[in-house]
Amino acid sequence: MSTNKVIHALYNDDDVLMDAVKTVKEANHHIEEVFTPFPVHGLDKLLGLPHTRLAICAFLYGLTGLAFAIWMTNYMMIDNWPQDIGGKPSFSWIVNMPAFVPIMFELTVFFAAHLMVITFYMRSRLWPFKEAENPDPRTTDDIFLMEIPVHNNEEELTALLNTTNAVEIKVIEKH
């Protein structure tokens, strides 16, 4: 029967945490997760996380918004209900396009922003009424937590983490 033990090493400074991550990685141990009260610059590179592809999604969502704006302005102002506003002809979308630039810009931003929020929540699995996965409430205030899985090397990991200036080291059974 395998146990799901993890070690939680808590730190009170982000620079100390970064040094600890380097030390643990150099010792060839896998870091499962790091919880921080604020984004720590460079931590993602140290952990070896891949670059996000959310920017590609934002670009595609913006193109979707732009295409929708072009279709909408053409349908509303040219095809469905052409109007003579200020003596300008309304039989061609391209002739009237400069008047539609604000609409195209706003819908591009609107689609990109709103669909990015939805994508981020889906990718992060942040559903409404989801129970928090934070192992220690202090990580939302001023404590940094590094979670390392234990594979019959509890004493070795504890000794290693004691050299990294951890404020607290706990062995936890993860459910």
PDB file of N, CA and C in Angstrom, residues 63-124:
ATOM      1  N   LEU A  63      -9.233  38.176 -32.707  1.00  0.00           N
ATOM      2  CA  LEU A  63      -9.633  38.033 -34.116  1.00  0.00           C
ATOM      3  C   LEU A  63     -11.110  37.670 -34.230  1.00  0.00           C
ATOM      4  N   THR A  64     -11.573  36.832 -33.328  1.00  0.00           N
ATOM      5  CA  THR A  64     -12.997  36.473 -33.321  1.00  0.00           C
ATOM      6  C   THR A  64     -13.854  37.713 -33.081  1.00  0.00           C
ATOM      7  N   GLY A  65     -13.446  38.555 -32.133  1.00  0.00           N
ATOM      8  CA  GLY A  65     -14.176  39.791 -31.852  1.00  0.00           C
ATOM      9  C   GLY A  65     -14.160  40.739 -33.033  1.00  0.00           C
ATOM     10  N   LEU A  66     -12.998  40.839 -33.698  1.00  0.00           N
ATOM     11  CA  LEU A  66     -12.893  41.702 -34.877  1.00  0.00           C
ATOM     12  C   LEU A  66     -13.795  41.194 -36.003  1.00  0.00           C
ATOM     13  N   ALA A  67     -13.777  39.888 -36.237  1.00  0.00           N
ATOM     14  CA  ALA A  67     -14.637  39.315 -37.276  1.00  0.00           C
ATOM     15  C   ALA A  67     -16.108  39.538 -36.948  1.00  0.00           C
ATOM     16  N   PHE A  68     -16.465  39.369 -35.692  1.00  0.00           N
ATOM     17  CA  PHE A  68     -17.850  39.606 -35.288  1.00  0.00           C
ATOM     18  C   PHE A  68     -18.236  41.076 -35.491  1.00  0.00           C
ATOM     19  N   ALA A  69     -17.323  41.990 -35.149  1.00  0.00           N
ATOM     20  CA  ALA A  69     -17.605  43.423 -35.322  1.00  0.00           C
ATOM     21  C   ALA A  69     -17.793  43.768 -36.795  1.00  0.00           C
ATOM     22  N   ILE A  70     -16.955  43.212 -37.660  1.00  0.00           N
ATOM     23  CA  ILE A  70     -17.093  43.476 -39.101  1.00  0.00           C
ATOM     24  C   ILE A  70     -18.424  42.938 -39.609  1.00  0.00           C
ATOM     25  N   TRP A  71     -18.746  41.708 -39.220  1.00  0.00           N
ATOM     26  CA  TRP A  71     -20.023  41.136 -39.648  1.00  0.00           C
ATOM     27  C   TRP A  71     -21.186  41.957 -39.105  1.00  0.00           C
ATOM     28  N   MET A  72     -21.127  42.319 -37.815  1.00  0.00           N
ATOM     29  CA  MET A  72     -22.229  43.038 -37.179  1.00  0.00           C
ATOM     30  C   MET A  72     -22.450  44.409 -37.818  1.00  0.00           C
ATOM     31  N   THR A  73     -21.372  45.167 -38.029  1.00  0.00           N
ATOM     32  CA  THR A  73     -21.548  46.500 -38.628  1.00  0.00           C
ATOM     33  C   THR A  73     -22.036  46.398 -40.069  1.00  0.00           C
ATOM     34  N   ASN A  74     -21.547  45.415 -40.795  1.00  0.00           N
ATOM     35  CA  ASN A  74     -22.020  45.234 -42.168  1.00  0.00           C
ATOM     36  C   ASN A  74     -23.493  44.851 -42.178  1.00  0.00           C
ATOM     37  N   TYR A  75     -23.887  43.938 -41.317  1.00  0.00           N
ATOM     38  CA  TYR A  75     -25.292  43.501 -41.292  1.00  0.00           C
ATOM     39  C   TYR A  75     -26.201  44.628 -40.830  1.00  0.00           C
ATOM     40  N   MET A  76     -25.843  45.308 -39.747  1.00  0.00           N
ATOM     41  CA  MET A  76     -26.733  46.325 -39.182  1.00  0.00           C
ATOM     42  C   MET A  76     -26.815  47.587 -40.027  1.00  0.00           C
ATOM     43  N   MET A  77     -25.654  48.060 -40.477  1.00  0.00           N
ATOM     44  CA  MET A  77     -25.615  49.380 -41.105  1.00  0.00           C
ATOM     45  C   MET A  77     -25.667  49.348 -42.638  1.00  0.00           C
ATOM     46  N   ILE A  78     -25.369  48.199 -43.255  1.00  0.00           N
ATOM     47  CA  ILE A  78     -25.334  48.143 -44.720  1.00  0.00           C
ATOM     48  C   ILE A  78     -26.459  47.265 -45.269  1.00  0.00           C
ATOM     49  N   ASP A  79     -26.556  46.021 -44.768  1.00  0.00           N
ATOM     50  CA  ASP A  79     -27.516  45.070 -45.343  1.00  0.00           C
ATOM     51  C   ASP A  79     -28.930  45.234 -44.793  1.00  0.00           C
ATOM     52  N   ASN A  80     -29.087  45.227 -43.494  1.00  0.00           N
ATOM     53  CA  ASN A  80     -30.409  45.149 -42.888  1.00  0.00           C
ATOM     54  C   ASN A  80     -31.145  46.485 -42.866  1.00  0.00           C
ATOM     55  N   TRP A  81     -30.481  47.550 -42.469  1.00  0.00           N
ATOM     56  CA  TRP A  81     -31.170  48.814 -42.287  1.00  0.00           C
ATOM     57  C   TRP A  81     -30.266  49.960 -42.740  1.00  0.00           C
ATOM     58  N   PRO A  82     -30.024  50.085 -44.040  1.00  0.00           N
ATOM     59  CA  PRO A  82     -29.150  51.177 -44.498  1.00  0.00           C
ATOM     60  C   PRO A  82     -29.817  52.530 -44.266  1.00  0.00           C
ATOM     61  N   GLN A  83     -29.032  53.459 -43.746  1.00  0.00           N
ATOM     62  CA  GLN A  83     -29.550  54.792 -43.448  1.00  0.00           C
ATOM     63  C   GLN A  83     -28.637  55.845 -44.057  1.00  0.00           C
ATOM     64  N   ASP A  84     -29.228  56.966 -44.421  1.00  0.00           N
ATOM     65  CA  ASP A  84     -28.454  58.093 -44.932  1.00  0.00           C
ATOM     66  C   ASP A  84     -28.151  58.997 -43.742  1.00  0.00           C
ATOM     67  N   ILE A  85     -26.921  58.852 -43.194  1.00  0.00           N
ATOM     68  CA  ILE A  85     -26.540  59.645 -42.030  1.00  0.00           C
ATOM     69  C   ILE A  85     -25.543  60.698 -42.485  1.00  0.00           C
ATOM     70  N   GLY A  86     -25.947  61.945 -42.417  1.00  0.00           N
ATOM     71  CA  GLY A  86     -25.054  63.038 -42.799  1.00  0.00           C
ATOM     72  C   GLY A  86     -24.716  63.045 -44.274  1.00  0.00           C
ATOM     73  N   GLY A  87     -25.533  62.456 -45.095  1.00  0.00           N
ATOM     74  CA  GLY A  87     -25.302  62.445 -46.524  1.00  0.00           C
ATOM     75  C   GLY A  87     -24.279  61.423 -46.980  1.00  0.00           C
ATOM     76  N   LYS A  88     -23.822  60.560 -46.079  1.00  0.00           N
ATOM     77  CA  LYS A  88     -22.841  59.532 -46.455  1.00  0.00           C
ATOM     78  C   LYS A  88     -23.566  58.340 -47.064  1.00  0.00           C
ATOM     79  N   PRO A  89     -23.034  57.802 -48.131  1.00  0.00           N
ATOM     80  CA  PRO A  89     -23.671  56.629 -48.726  1.00  0.00           C
ATOM     81  C   PRO A  89     -23.492  55.414 -47.795  1.00  0.00           C
ATOM     82  N   SER A  90     -24.468  54.533 -47.796  1.00  0.00           N
ATOM     83  CA  SER A  90     -24.382  53.368 -46.923  1.00  0.00           C
ATOM     84  C   SER A  90     -24.525  52.073 -47.721  1.00  0.00           C
ATOM     85  N   PHE A  91     -24.103  52.101 -48.980  1.00  0.00           N
ATOM     86  CA  PHE A  91     -24.221  50.885 -49.792  1.00  0.00           C
ATOM     87  C   PHE A  91     -22.938  50.068 -49.829  1.00  0.00           C
ATOM     88  N   SER A  92     -21.902  50.515 -49.141  1.00  0.00           N
ATOM     89  CA  SER A  92     -20.641  49.786 -49.134  1.00  0.00           C
ATOM     90  C   SER A  92     -20.010  49.863 -47.745  1.00  0.00           C
ATOM     91  N   TRP A  93     -19.639  48.708 -47.205  1.00  0.00           N
ATOM     92  CA  TRP A  93     -19.027  48.677 -45.869  1.00  0.00           C
ATOM     93  C   TRP A  93     -17.654  49.335 -45.893  1.00  0.00           C
ATOM     94  N   ILE A  94     -16.870  49.092 -46.927  1.00  0.00           N
ATOM     95  CA  ILE A  94     -15.494  49.597 -46.977  1.00  0.00           C
ATOM     96  C   ILE A  94     -15.467  51.121 -47.025  1.00  0.00           C
ATOM     97  N   VAL A  95     -16.459  51.743 -47.648  1.00  0.00           N
ATOM     98  CA  VAL A  95     -16.528  53.208 -47.702  1.00  0.00           C
ATOM     99  C   VAL A  95     -16.796  53.773 -46.310  1.00  0.00           C
ATOM    100  N   ASN A  96     -17.624  53.072 -45.541  1.00  0.00           N
ATOM    101  CA  ASN A  96     -17.994  53.531 -44.201  1.00  0.00           C
ATOM    102  C   ASN A  96     -17.101  52.965 -43.094  1.00  0.00           C
ATOM    103  N   MET A  97     -16.106  52.181 -43.435  1.00  0.00           N
ATOM    104  CA  MET A  97     -15.270  51.508 -42.444  1.00  0.00           C
ATOM    105  C   MET A  97     -14.650  52.444 -41.405  1.00  0.00           C
ATOM    106  N   PRO A  98     -14.163  53.653 -41.776  1.00  0.00           N
ATOM    107  CA  PRO A  98     -13.584  54.507 -40.740  1.00  0.00           C
ATOM    108  C   PRO A  98     -14.555  54.819 -39.591  1.00  0.00           C
ATOM    109  N   ALA A  99     -15.831  54.891 -39.886  1.00  0.00           N
ATOM    110  CA  ALA A  99     -16.813  55.138 -38.834  1.00  0.00           C
ATOM    111  C   ALA A  99     -16.990  53.922 -37.923  1.00  0.00           C
ATOM    112  N   PHE A 100     -16.607  52.750 -38.409  1.00  0.00           N
ATOM    113  CA  PHE A 100     -16.791  51.523 -37.636  1.00  0.00           C
ATOM    114  C   PHE A 100     -15.554  51.120 -36.829  1.00  0.00           C
ATOM    115  N   VAL A 101     -14.447  51.857 -36.981  1.00  0.00           N
ATOM    116  CA  VAL A 101     -13.206  51.500 -36.278  1.00  0.00           C
ATOM    117  C   VAL A 101     -13.401  51.437 -34.761  1.00  0.00           C
ATOM    118  N   PRO A 102     -14.078  52.395 -34.115  1.00  0.00           N
ATOM    119  CA  PRO A 102     -14.265  52.267 -32.659  1.00  0.00           C
ATOM    120  C   PRO A 102     -15.038  51.000 -32.264  1.00  0.00           C
ATOM    121  N   ILE A 103     -16.038  50.644 -33.058  1.00  0.00           N
ATOM    122  CA  ILE A 103     -16.817  49.433 -32.769  1.00  0.00           C
ATOM    123  C   ILE A 103     -15.936  48.200 -32.921  1.00  0.00           C
ATOM    124  N   MET A 104     -15.117  48.183 -33.977  1.00  0.00           N
ATOM    125  CA  MET A 104     -14.238  47.036 -34.194  1.00  0.00           C
ATOM    126  C   MET A 104     -13.206  46.927 -33.059  1.00  0.00           C
ATOM    127  N   PHE A 105     -12.653  48.046 -32.645  1.00  0.00           N
ATOM    128  CA  PHE A 105     -11.683  48.028 -31.554  1.00  0.00           C
ATOM    129  C   PHE A 105     -12.324  47.534 -30.262  1.00  0.00           C
ATOM    130  N   GLU A 106     -13.475  48.097 -29.925  1.00  0.00           N
ATOM    131  CA  GLU A 106     -14.127  47.733 -28.665  1.00  0.00           C
ATOM    132  C   GLU A 106     -14.529  46.261 -28.628  1.00  0.00           C
ATOM    133  N   LEU A 107     -15.050  45.728 -29.713  1.00  0.00           N
ATOM    134  CA  LEU A 107     -15.436  44.321 -29.709  1.00  0.00           C
ATOM    135  C   LEU A 107     -14.229  43.389 -29.725  1.00  0.00           C
ATOM    136  N   THR A 108     -13.128  43.828 -30.333  1.00  0.00           N
ATOM    137  CA  THR A 108     -11.901  43.038 -30.276  1.00  0.00           C
ATOM    138  C   THR A 108     -11.439  42.921 -28.827  1.00  0.00           C
ATOM    139  N   VAL A 109     -11.387  44.033 -28.117  1.00  0.00           N
ATOM    140  CA  VAL A 109     -10.965  44.031 -26.710  1.00  0.00           C
ATOM    141  C   VAL A 109     -11.978  43.278 -25.847  1.00  0.00           C
ATOM    142  N   PHE A 110     -13.260  43.493 -26.091  1.00  0.00           N
ATOM    143  CA  PHE A 110     -14.299  42.839 -25.302  1.00  0.00           C
ATOM    144  C   PHE A 110     -14.210  41.313 -25.409  1.00  0.00           C
ATOM    145  N   PHE A 111     -14.114  40.808 -26.634  1.00  0.00           N
ATOM    146  CA  PHE A 111     -14.037  39.361 -26.827  1.00  0.00           C
ATOM    147  C   PHE A 111     -12.761  38.798 -26.218  1.00  0.00           C
ATOM    148  N   ALA A 112     -11.634  39.454 -26.474  1.00  0.00           N
ATOM    149  CA  ALA A 112     -10.359  38.954 -25.943  1.00  0.00           C
ATOM    150  C   ALA A 112     -10.382  38.925 -24.418  1.00  0.00           C
ATOM    151  N   ALA A 113     -10.836  39.994 -23.794  1.00  0.00           N
ATOM    152  CA  ALA A 113     -10.820  40.073 -22.330  1.00  0.00           C
ATOM    153  C   ALA A 113     -11.759  39.054 -21.694  1.00  0.00           C
ATOM    154  N   HIS A 114     -12.995  39.017 -22.151  1.00  0.00           N
ATOM    155  CA  HIS A 114     -13.971  38.137 -21.510  1.00  0.00           C
ATOM    156  C   HIS A 114     -13.675  36.661 -21.775  1.00  0.00           C
ATOM    157  N   LEU A 115     -13.312  36.333 -22.987  1.00  0.00           N
ATOM    158  CA  LEU A 115     -12.999  34.930 -23.270  1.00  0.00           C
ATOM    159  C   LEU A 115     -11.705  34.496 -22.593  1.00  0.00           C
ATOM    160  N   MET A 116     -10.762  35.423 -22.385  1.00  0.00           N
ATOM    161  CA  MET A 116      -9.539  35.080 -21.657  1.00  0.00           C
ATOM    162  C   MET A 116      -9.845  34.770 -20.193  1.00  0.00           C
ATOM    163  N   VAL A 117     -10.731  35.511 -19.588  1.00  0.00           N
ATOM    164  CA  VAL A 117     -11.110  35.242 -18.200  1.00  0.00           C
ATOM    165  C   VAL A 117     -11.741  33.858 -18.101  1.00  0.00           C
ATOM    166  N   ILE A 118     -12.644  33.546 -19.020  1.00  0.00           N
ATOM    167  CA  ILE A 118     -13.288  32.230 -19.012  1.00  0.00           C
ATOM    168  C   ILE A 118     -12.254  31.131 -19.242  1.00  0.00           C
ATOM    169  N   THR A 119     -11.343  31.342 -20.181  1.00  0.00           N
ATOM    170  CA  THR A 119     -10.290  30.356 -20.460  1.00  0.00           C
ATOM    171  C   THR A 119      -9.386  30.165 -19.255  1.00  0.00           C
ATOM    172  N   PHE A 120      -9.008  31.257 -18.610  1.00  0.00           N
ATOM    173  CA  PHE A 120      -8.146  31.161 -17.431  1.00  0.00           C
ATOM    174  C   PHE A 120      -8.820  30.361 -16.324  1.00  0.00           C
ATOM    175  N   TYR A 121     -10.081  30.644 -16.065  1.00  0.00           N
ATOM    176  CA  TYR A 121     -10.797  29.906 -15.011  1.00  0.00           C
ATOM    177  C   TYR A 121     -10.951  28.435 -15.360  1.00  0.00           C
ATOM    178  N   MET A 122     -11.232  28.135 -16.628  1.00  0.00           N
ATOM    179  CA  MET A 122     -11.365  26.734 -17.029  1.00  0.00           C
ATOM    180  C   MET A 122     -10.019  26.022 -16.935  1.00  0.00           C
ATOM    181  N   ARG A 123      -8.954  26.672 -17.399  1.00  0.00           N
ATOM    182  CA  ARG A 123      -7.617  26.062 -17.378  1.00  0.00           C
ATOM    183  C   ARG A 123      -7.121  25.856 -15.945  1.00  0.00           C
ATOM    184  N   SER A 124      -7.465  26.798 -15.064  1.00  0.00           N
ATOM    185  CA  SER A 124      -7.043  26.704 -13.664  1.00  0.00           C
ATOM    186  C   SER A 124      -8.007  25.876 -12.819  1.00  0.00           C
TER     187      SER A 124
END
